[in-house]
Coordinates of C-alpha atoms and ligand atoms in Angstrom, one line a residue:
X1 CA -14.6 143.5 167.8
X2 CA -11.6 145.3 168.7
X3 CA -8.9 144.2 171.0
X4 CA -10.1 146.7 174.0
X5 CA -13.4 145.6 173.4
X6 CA -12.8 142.7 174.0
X7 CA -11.4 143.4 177.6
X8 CA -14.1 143.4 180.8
X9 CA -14.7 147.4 181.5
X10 CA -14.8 147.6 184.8
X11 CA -16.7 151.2 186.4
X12 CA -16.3 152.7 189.2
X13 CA -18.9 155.4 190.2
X14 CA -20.2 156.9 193.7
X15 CA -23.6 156.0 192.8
X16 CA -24.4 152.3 191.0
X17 CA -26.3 152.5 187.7
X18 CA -29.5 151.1 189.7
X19 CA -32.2 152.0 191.7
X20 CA -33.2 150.2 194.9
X21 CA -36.4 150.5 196.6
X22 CA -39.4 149.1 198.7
X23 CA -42.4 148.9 196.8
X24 CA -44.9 147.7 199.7
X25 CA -43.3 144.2 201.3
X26 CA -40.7 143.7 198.4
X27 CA -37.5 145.3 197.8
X28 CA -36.6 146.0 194.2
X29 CA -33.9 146.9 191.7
X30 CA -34.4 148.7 188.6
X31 CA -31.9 150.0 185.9
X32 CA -30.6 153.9 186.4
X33 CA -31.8 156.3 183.7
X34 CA -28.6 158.5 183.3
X35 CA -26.8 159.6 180.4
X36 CA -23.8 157.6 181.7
X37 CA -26.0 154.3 182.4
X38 CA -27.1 154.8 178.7
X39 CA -24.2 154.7 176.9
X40 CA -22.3 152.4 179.2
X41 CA -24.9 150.1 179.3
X42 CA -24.5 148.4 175.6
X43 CA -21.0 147.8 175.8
X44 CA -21.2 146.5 179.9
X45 CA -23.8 144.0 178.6
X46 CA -21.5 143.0 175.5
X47 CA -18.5 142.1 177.9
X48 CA -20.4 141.3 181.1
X49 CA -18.7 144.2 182.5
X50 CA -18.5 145.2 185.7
X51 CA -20.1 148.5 187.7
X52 CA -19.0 149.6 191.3
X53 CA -20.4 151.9 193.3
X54 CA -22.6 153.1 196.2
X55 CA -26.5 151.4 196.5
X56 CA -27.8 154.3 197.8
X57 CA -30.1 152.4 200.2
X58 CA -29.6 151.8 204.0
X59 CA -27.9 148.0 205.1
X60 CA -31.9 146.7 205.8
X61 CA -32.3 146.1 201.9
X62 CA -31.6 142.3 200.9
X63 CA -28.7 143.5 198.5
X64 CA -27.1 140.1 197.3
X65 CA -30.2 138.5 195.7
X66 CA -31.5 141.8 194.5
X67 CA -27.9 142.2 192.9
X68 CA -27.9 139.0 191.5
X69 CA -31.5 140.1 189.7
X70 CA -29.6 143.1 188.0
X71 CA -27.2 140.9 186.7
X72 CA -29.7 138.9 185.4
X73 CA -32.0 141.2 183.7
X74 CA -29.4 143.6 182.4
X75 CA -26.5 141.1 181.5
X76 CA -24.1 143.2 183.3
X77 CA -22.7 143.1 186.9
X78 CA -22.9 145.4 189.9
X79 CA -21.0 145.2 193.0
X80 CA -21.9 147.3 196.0
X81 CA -19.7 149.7 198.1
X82 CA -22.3 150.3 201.1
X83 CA -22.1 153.6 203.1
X84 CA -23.1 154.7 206.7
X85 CA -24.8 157.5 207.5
X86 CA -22.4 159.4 208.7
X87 CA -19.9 159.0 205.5
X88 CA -22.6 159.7 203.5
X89 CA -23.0 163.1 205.4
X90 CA -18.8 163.9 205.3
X91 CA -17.9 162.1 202.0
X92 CA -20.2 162.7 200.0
X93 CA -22.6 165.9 201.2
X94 CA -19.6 167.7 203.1
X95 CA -16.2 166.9 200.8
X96 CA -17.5 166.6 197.6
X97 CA -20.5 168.8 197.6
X98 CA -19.2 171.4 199.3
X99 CA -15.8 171.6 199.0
X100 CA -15.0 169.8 195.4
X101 CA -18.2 171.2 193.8
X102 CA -18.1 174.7 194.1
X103 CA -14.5 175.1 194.1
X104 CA -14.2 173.2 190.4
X105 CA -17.3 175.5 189.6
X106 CA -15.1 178.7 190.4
X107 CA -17.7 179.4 192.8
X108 CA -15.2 179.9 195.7
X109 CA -17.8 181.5 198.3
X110 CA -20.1 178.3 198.4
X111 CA -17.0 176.1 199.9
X112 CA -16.6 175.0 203.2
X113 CA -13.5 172.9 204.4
X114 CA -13.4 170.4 206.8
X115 CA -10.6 168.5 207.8
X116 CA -12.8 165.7 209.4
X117 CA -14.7 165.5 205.8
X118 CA -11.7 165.4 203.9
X119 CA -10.2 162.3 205.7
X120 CA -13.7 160.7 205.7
X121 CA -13.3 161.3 201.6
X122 CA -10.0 159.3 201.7
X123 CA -11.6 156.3 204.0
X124 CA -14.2 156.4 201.5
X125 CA -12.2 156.3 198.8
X126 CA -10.0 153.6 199.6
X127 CA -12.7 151.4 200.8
X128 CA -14.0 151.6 197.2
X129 CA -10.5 150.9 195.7
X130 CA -10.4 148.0 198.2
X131 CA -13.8 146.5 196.9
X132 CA -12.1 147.0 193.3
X133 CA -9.3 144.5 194.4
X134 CA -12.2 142.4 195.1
X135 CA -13.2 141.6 192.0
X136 CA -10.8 143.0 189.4
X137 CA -9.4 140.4 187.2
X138 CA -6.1 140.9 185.2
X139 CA -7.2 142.3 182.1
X140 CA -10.0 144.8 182.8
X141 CA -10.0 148.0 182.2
X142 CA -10.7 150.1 185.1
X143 CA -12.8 153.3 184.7
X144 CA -13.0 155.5 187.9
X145 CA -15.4 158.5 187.3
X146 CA -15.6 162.0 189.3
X147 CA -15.0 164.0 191.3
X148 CA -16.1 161.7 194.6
X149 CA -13.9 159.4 193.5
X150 CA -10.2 160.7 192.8
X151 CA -8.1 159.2 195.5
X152 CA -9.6 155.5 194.8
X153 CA -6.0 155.1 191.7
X154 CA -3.6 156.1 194.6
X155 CA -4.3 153.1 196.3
X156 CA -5.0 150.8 193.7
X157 CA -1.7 152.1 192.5
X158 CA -0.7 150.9 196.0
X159 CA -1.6 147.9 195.4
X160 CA 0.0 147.5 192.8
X161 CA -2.7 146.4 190.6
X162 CA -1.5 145.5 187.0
X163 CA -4.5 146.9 184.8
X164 CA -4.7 150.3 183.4
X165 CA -6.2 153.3 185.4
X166 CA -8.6 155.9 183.8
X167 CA -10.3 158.2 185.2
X168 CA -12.7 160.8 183.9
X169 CA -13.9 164.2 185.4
X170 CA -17.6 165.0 184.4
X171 CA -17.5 168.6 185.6
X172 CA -14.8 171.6 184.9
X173 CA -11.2 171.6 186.4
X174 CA -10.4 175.0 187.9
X175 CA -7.4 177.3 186.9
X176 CA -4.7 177.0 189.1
X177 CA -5.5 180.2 191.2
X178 CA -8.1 178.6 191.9
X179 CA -7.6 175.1 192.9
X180 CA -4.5 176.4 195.2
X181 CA -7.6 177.6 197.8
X182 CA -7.9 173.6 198.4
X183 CA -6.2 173.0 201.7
X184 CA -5.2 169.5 200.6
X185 CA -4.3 170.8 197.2
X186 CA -1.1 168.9 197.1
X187 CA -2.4 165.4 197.7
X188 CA -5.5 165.3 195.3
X189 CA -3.0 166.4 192.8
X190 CA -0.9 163.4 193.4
X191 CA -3.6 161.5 193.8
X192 CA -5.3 162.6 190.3
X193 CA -1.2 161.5 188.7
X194 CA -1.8 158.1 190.2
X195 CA -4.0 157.5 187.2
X196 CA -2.8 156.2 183.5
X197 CA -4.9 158.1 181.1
X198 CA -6.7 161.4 182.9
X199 CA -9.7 162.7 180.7
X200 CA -11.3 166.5 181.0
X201 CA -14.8 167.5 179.0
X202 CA -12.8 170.4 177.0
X203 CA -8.9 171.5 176.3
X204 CA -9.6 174.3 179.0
X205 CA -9.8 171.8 181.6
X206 CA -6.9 169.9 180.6
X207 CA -4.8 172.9 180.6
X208 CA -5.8 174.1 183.7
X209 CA -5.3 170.6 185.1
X210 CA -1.6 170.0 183.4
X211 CA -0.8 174.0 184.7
X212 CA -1.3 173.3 188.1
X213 CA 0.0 170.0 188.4
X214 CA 3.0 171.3 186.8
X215 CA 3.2 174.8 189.3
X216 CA 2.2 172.9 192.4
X217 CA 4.7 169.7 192.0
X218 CA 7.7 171.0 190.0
X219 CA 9.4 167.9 189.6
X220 CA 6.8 166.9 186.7
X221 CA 7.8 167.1 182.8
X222 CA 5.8 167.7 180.7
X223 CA 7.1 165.3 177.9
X224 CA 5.1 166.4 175.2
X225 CA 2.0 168.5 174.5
X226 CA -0.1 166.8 171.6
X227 CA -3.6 168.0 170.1
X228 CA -4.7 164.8 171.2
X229 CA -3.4 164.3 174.4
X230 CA -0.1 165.5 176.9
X231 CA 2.2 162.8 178.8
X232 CA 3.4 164.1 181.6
X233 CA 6.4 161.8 184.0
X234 CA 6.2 161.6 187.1
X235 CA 7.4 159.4 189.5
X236 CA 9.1 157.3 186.7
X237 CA 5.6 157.0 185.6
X238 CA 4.1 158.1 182.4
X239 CA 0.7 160.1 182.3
X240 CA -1.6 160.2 179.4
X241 CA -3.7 163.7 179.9
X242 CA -6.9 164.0 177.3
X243 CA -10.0 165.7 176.7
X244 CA -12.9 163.5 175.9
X245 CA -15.9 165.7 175.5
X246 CA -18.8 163.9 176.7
X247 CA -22.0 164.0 174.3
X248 CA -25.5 162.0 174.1
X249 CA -27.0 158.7 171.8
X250 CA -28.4 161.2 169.1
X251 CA -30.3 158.6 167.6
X252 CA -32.4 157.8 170.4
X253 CA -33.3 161.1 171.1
X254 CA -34.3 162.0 167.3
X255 CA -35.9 159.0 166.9
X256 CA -37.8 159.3 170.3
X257 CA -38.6 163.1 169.4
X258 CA -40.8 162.0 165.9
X259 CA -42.3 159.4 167.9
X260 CA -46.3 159.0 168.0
X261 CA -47.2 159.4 171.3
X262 CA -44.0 162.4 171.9
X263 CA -45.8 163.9 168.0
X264 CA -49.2 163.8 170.3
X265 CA -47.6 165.1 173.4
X266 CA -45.8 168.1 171.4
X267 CA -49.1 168.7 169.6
X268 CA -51.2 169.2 172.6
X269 CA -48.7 171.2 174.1
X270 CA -48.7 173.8 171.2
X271 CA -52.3 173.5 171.2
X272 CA -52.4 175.5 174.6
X273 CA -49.7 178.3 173.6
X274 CA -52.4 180.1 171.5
X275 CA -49.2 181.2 168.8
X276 CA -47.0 182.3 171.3
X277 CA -43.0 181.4 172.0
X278 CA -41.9 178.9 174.2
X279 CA -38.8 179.4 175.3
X280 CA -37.4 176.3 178.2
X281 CA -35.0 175.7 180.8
X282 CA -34.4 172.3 182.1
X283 CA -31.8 171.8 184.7
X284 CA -31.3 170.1 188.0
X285 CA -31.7 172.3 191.2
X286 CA -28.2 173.9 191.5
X287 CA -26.7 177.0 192.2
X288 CA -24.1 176.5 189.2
X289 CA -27.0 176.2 186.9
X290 CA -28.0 179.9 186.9
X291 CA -31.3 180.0 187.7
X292 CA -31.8 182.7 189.0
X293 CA -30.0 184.9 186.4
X294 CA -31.6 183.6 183.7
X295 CA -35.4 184.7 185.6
X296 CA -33.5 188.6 185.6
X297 CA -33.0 188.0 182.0
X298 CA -35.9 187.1 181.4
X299 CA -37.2 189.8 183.6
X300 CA -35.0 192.5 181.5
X301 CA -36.3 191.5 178.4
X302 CA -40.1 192.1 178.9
X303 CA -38.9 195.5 180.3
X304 CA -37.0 196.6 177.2
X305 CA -38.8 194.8 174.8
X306 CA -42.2 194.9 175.4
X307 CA -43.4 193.4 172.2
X308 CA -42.5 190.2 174.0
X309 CA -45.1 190.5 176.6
X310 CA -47.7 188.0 176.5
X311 CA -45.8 186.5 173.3
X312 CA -43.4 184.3 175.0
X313 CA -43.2 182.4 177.9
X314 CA -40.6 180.7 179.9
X315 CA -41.0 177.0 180.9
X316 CA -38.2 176.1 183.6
X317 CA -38.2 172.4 184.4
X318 CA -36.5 172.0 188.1
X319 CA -34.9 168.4 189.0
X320 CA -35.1 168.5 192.8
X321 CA -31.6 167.4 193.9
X322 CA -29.0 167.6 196.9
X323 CA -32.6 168.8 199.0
X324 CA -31.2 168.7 202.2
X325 CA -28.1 170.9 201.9
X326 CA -28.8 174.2 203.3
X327 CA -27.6 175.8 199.8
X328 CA -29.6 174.4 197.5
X329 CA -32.9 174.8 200.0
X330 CA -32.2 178.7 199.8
X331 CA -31.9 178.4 196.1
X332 CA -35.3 176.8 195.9
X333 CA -37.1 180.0 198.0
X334 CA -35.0 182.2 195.9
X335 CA -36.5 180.8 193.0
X336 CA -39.8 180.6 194.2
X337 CA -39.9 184.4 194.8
X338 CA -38.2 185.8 191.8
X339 CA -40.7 183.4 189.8
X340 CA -43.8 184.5 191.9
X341 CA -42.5 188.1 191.5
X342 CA -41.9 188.5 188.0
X343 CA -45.5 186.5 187.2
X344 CA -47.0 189.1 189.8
X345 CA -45.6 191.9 187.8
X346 CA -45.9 190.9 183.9
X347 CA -48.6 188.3 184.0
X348 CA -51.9 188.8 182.2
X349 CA -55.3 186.8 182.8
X350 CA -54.7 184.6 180.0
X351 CA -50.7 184.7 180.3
X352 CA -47.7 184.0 182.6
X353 CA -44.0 184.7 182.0
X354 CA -43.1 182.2 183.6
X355 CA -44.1 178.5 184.3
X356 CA -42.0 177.2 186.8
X357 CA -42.1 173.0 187.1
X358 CA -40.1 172.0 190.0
X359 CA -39.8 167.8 189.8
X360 CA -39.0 165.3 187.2
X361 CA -40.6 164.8 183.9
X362 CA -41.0 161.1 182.2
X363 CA -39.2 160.7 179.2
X364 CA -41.9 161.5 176.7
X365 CA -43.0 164.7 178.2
X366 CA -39.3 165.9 178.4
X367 CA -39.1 164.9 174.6
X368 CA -42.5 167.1 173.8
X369 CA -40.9 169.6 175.6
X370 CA -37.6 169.9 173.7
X371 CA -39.5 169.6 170.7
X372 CA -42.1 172.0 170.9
X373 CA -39.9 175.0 172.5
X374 CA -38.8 177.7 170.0
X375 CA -36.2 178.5 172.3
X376 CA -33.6 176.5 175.0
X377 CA -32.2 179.2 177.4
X378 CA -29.4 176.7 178.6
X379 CA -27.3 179.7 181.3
X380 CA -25.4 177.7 183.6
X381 CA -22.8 180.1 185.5
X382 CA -20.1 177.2 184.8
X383 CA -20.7 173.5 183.6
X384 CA -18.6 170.4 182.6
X385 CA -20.8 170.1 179.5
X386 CA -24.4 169.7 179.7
X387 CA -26.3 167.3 178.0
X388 CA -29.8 169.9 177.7
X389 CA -28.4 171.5 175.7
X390 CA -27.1 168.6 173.4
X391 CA -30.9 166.9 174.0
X392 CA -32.8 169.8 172.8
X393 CA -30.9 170.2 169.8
X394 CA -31.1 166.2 169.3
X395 CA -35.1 166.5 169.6
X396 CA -35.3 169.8 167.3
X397 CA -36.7 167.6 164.5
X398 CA -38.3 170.4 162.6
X399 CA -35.4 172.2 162.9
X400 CA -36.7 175.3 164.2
X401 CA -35.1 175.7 167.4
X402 CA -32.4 178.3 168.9
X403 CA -29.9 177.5 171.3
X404 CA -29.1 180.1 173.7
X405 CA -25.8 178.9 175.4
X406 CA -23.5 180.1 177.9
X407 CA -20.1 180.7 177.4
X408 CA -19.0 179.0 180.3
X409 CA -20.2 175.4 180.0
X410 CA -18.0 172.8 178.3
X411 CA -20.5 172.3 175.4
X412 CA -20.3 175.9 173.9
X413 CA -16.7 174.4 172.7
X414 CA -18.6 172.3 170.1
X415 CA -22.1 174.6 169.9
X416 CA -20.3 177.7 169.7
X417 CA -21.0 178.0 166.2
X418 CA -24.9 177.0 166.2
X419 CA -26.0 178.7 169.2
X420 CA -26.3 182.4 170.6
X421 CA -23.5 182.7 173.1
X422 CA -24.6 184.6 176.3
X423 CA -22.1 185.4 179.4
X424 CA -25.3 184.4 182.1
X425 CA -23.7 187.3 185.2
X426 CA -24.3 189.9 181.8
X427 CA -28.1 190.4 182.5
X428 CA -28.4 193.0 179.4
X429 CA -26.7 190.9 177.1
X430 CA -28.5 187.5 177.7
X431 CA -32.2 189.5 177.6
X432 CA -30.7 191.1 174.4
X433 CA -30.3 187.1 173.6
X434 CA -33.6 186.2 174.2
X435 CA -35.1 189.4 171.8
X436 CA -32.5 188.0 169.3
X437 CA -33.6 184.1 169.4
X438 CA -37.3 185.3 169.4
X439 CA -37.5 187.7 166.4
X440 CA -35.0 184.9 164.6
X441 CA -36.7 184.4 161.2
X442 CA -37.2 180.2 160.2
X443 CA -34.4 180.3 157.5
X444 CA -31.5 181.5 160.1
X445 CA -33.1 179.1 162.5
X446 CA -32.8 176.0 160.1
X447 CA -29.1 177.0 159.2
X448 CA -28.2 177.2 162.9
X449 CA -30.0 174.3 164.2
X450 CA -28.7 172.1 161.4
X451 CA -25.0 172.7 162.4
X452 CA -26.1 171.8 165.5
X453 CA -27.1 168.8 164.8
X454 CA -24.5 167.5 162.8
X455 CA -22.1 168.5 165.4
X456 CA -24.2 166.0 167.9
X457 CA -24.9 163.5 165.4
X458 CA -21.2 163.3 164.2
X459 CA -19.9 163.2 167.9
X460 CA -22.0 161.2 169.9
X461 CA -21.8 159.7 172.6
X462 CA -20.4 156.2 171.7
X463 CA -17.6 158.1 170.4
X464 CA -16.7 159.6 173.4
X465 CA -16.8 155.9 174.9
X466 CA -14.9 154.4 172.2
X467 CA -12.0 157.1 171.9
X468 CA -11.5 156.8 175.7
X469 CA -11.9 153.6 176.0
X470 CA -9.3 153.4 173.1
X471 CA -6.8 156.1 174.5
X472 CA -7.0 153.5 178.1
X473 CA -5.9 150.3 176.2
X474 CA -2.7 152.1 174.9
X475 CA -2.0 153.8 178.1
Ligands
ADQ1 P1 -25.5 167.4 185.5 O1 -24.9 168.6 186.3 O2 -26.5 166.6 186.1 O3 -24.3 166.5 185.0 P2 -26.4 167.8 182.7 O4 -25.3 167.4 181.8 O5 -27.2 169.0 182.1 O6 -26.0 168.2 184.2 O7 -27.4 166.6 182.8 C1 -28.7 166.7 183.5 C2 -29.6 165.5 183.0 O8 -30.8 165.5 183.8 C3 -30.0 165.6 181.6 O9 -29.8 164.3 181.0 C4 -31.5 166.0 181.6 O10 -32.3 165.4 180.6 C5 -31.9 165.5 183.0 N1 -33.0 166.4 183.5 C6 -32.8 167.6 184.0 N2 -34.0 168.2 184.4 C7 -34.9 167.2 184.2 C8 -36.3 167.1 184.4 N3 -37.0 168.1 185.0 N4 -37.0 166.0 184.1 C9 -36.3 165.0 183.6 N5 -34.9 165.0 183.4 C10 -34.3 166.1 183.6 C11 -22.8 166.4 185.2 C12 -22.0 167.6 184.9 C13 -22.3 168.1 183.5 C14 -22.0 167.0 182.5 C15 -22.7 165.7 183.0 C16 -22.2 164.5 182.1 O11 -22.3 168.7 185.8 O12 -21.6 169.2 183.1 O13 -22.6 167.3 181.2 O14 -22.4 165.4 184.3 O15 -20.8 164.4 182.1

């Protein structure tokens, strides 16, 4: 075991790695099933590590002993940052979903920014620093991750707590042009410097990160610019910038993808596609996601290619998320009528275009799906990374599948070379895409797919975990 892993990680994440509910007259607490919860998990359980965050459940739940259960059945601690109602609403739906989201998602006409919200972030923010006082012991590691979270260093900076700061940003950082539309630009800048080691998904993010903290503050150096990582001073303080693509446990996906009972899920599947194409989308409900765009695609493609008409048929799985906010409840109609539209105007008795699924699939029926689909149309408008695209590849077993990928999520860094490349707003060019993947004999499929895969396989996600939590120790 090496020397970092030897030190207690301590997380810190808006939402806890756990799920707590009533279940009749008894409360209880399962494990998360996130990517993040996935790979953390092993190496929490290893130290006893630490994980803080918010419950996600109102004060009436018996938190301590159903705490004290998690810690027992997963061999890893949890330690509880509770919210009220009302910072839910201004922290978390107002600040960071409507101001932080679409503004690091270029998506500039979806932002709205409150003053009120923004101070409720910083209350938030430093209450969770404060409940990371609480229990941090000298020689953790602490790992803050998000963008929920960036102001909780400052004040454990504040503080002046010994132990090294990282902090990781799952989802893009915007160029400067950009991020100087923030009203409180200035601060979260500081605020994000407050940090030891700062990691991005790709070197586009880090650049636009180390660009605008150097035009907005000029009194940072830039001491050196490294493949690997840039230090910047500031404040007599050194700052470690990286990029740490995130990535998936590849093994557990290829191995759960030849299982028997996903093999007899994937089989019965195919059994009702009569020979034709699947092609799937699998994303949560969000507008940066591309939805929408991708059903025009679609749309285009039966037009101009007609051969494809009752050959191929789209499969988008919908993760309802963030249902209350007015935004993504106008997404849903949107989606409902371009899918009942395009199904009115191309479907056949026997066929639809499009099957649209809007709610959460179990593990193995996900798996089937990613297995059995000839085609992943993966067309978010802007994305940190994304894991489907990195899980579909994972479960392509047979080696068979194509990747159609947009440009502008963090993964087409690494997939670039495997996939089709599609801009998502270029309607012609992604239908063109989708004629492309489709008419793809099995030999150019295989080559692709198998780059693919090694790419995944060699860079998994217990990589990305090890190189930053490597990168932290020598901060
Ligand atoms: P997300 O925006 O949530 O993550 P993504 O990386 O694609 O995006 O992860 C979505 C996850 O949800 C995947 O693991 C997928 O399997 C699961 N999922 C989606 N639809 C599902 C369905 N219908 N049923 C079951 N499971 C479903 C944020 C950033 C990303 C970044 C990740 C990790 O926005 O850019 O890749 O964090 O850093």
């Amino acid at each position: 075991m090496s020397q970092e892993q030897k030190r207690r990680l301590l997380v810190v994440s808006n939402r806890l790695p756990a799920v707590v509910e009533r279940r009749g007259e008894e409360w209880q607490i399962t494990s998360g099933s996130g990517g993040l919860v996935t790979a953390l998990a092993p190496v929490m359980r290893q130290q006893q590590g630490l994980w803080i965050g918010w419950p996600g459940c109102g004060d009436e739940a018996p938190l301590g002993p159903l705490l004290a259960q998690f810690a027992q059945d997963n061999g890893y601690s949890l330690a509880a940052v509770p919210l009220s109602a009302d910072e839910v609403e201004k922290y978390y739906r107002g600040f960071s979903n409507e101001a932080l989201w679409p503004l690091f998602h270029d998506l500039l006409g979806f932002c709205r920014f409150s003053y009120d919200n923004w101070q409720v972030y910083l209350d938030v923010n430093r209450r969770f620093a404060q409940v990371v006082t609480e229990h941090a012991k000298a020689d953790d590691l602490i790992w803050v991750h998000d963008y929920q979270l960036i102001g909780v260093g400052e004040h454990l900076r504040a503080l002046q707590m010994p132990q090294p700061l990282g902090y990781f940003l799952h989802i893009p950082f915007p160029a400067p042009d950009l991020f100087r539309r923030l009203p409180w630009k200035d601060q979260l800048i500081r605020a994000l410097l407050a940090y030891d080691l700062l990691g991005f998904q790709t070197l586009r993010d880090r650049r636009n990160f180390v660009n605008t903290a150097s035009s907005l503050l000029p009194e940072i150096e830039v001491i050196s610019r490294k493949r690997q990582y840039d230090l910047l001073r500031f404040e007599g303080r050194t700052v470690r910038v990286g990029h740490f693509p995130i990535s998936i446990d590849f093994d557990e996906f290829d191995s759960g993808a030849r299982s028997k009972e996903v093999e007899d899920a994937a089989w019965y599947l195919h059994e009702n596609l009569h020979g034709r194409q699947l092609m799937l989308g699998v994303d949560r409900l969000d507008y940066t996601k591309g939805i929408p765009e991708r059903f025009l695609a679609f749309e285009r493609a039966l037009e101009k290619y007609p051969e494809l008409i009752t050959k191929i048929s789209l499969m988008q799985l919908v993760v309802p998320s963030r249902t209350l906010v007015p935004d993504y409840q106008n997404l849903k109609e949107t989606l409902d009528q371009l899918a009942g539209r395009i199904n009115a105007r191309f479907g056949e008795s026997m066929w639809n275009p499009i099957y649209y699924v809007f709610r959460s699939l179990d593990r193995t029926q996900l798996l089937a799906r990613y297995r059995t689909s000839e085609i992943a149309l993966v067309t978010p408008l802007r994305d940190g990374m994304n894991l489907v695209a990195k899980e579909y590849c994972a479960s392509s077993v047979e080696n068979n599948g194509v990747l159609i990928l947009s440009e502008f999520t963090g993964a087409a860094d690494q997939l670039g070379k495997g996939a089709l490349l599609v801009n998502p707003y270029d309607i012609e060019g992604t239908a063109d895409a989708i004629h492309q993947a489709y008419v793809m004999g099995p030999d150019e499929r295989r080559r692709r797919m198998k780059l693919l895969r090694n790419e995944i396989r060699r860079n998994d996600v217990h990589r990305w975990l090890n190189s930053f939590t490597q990168a932290l120790y020598s901060s």
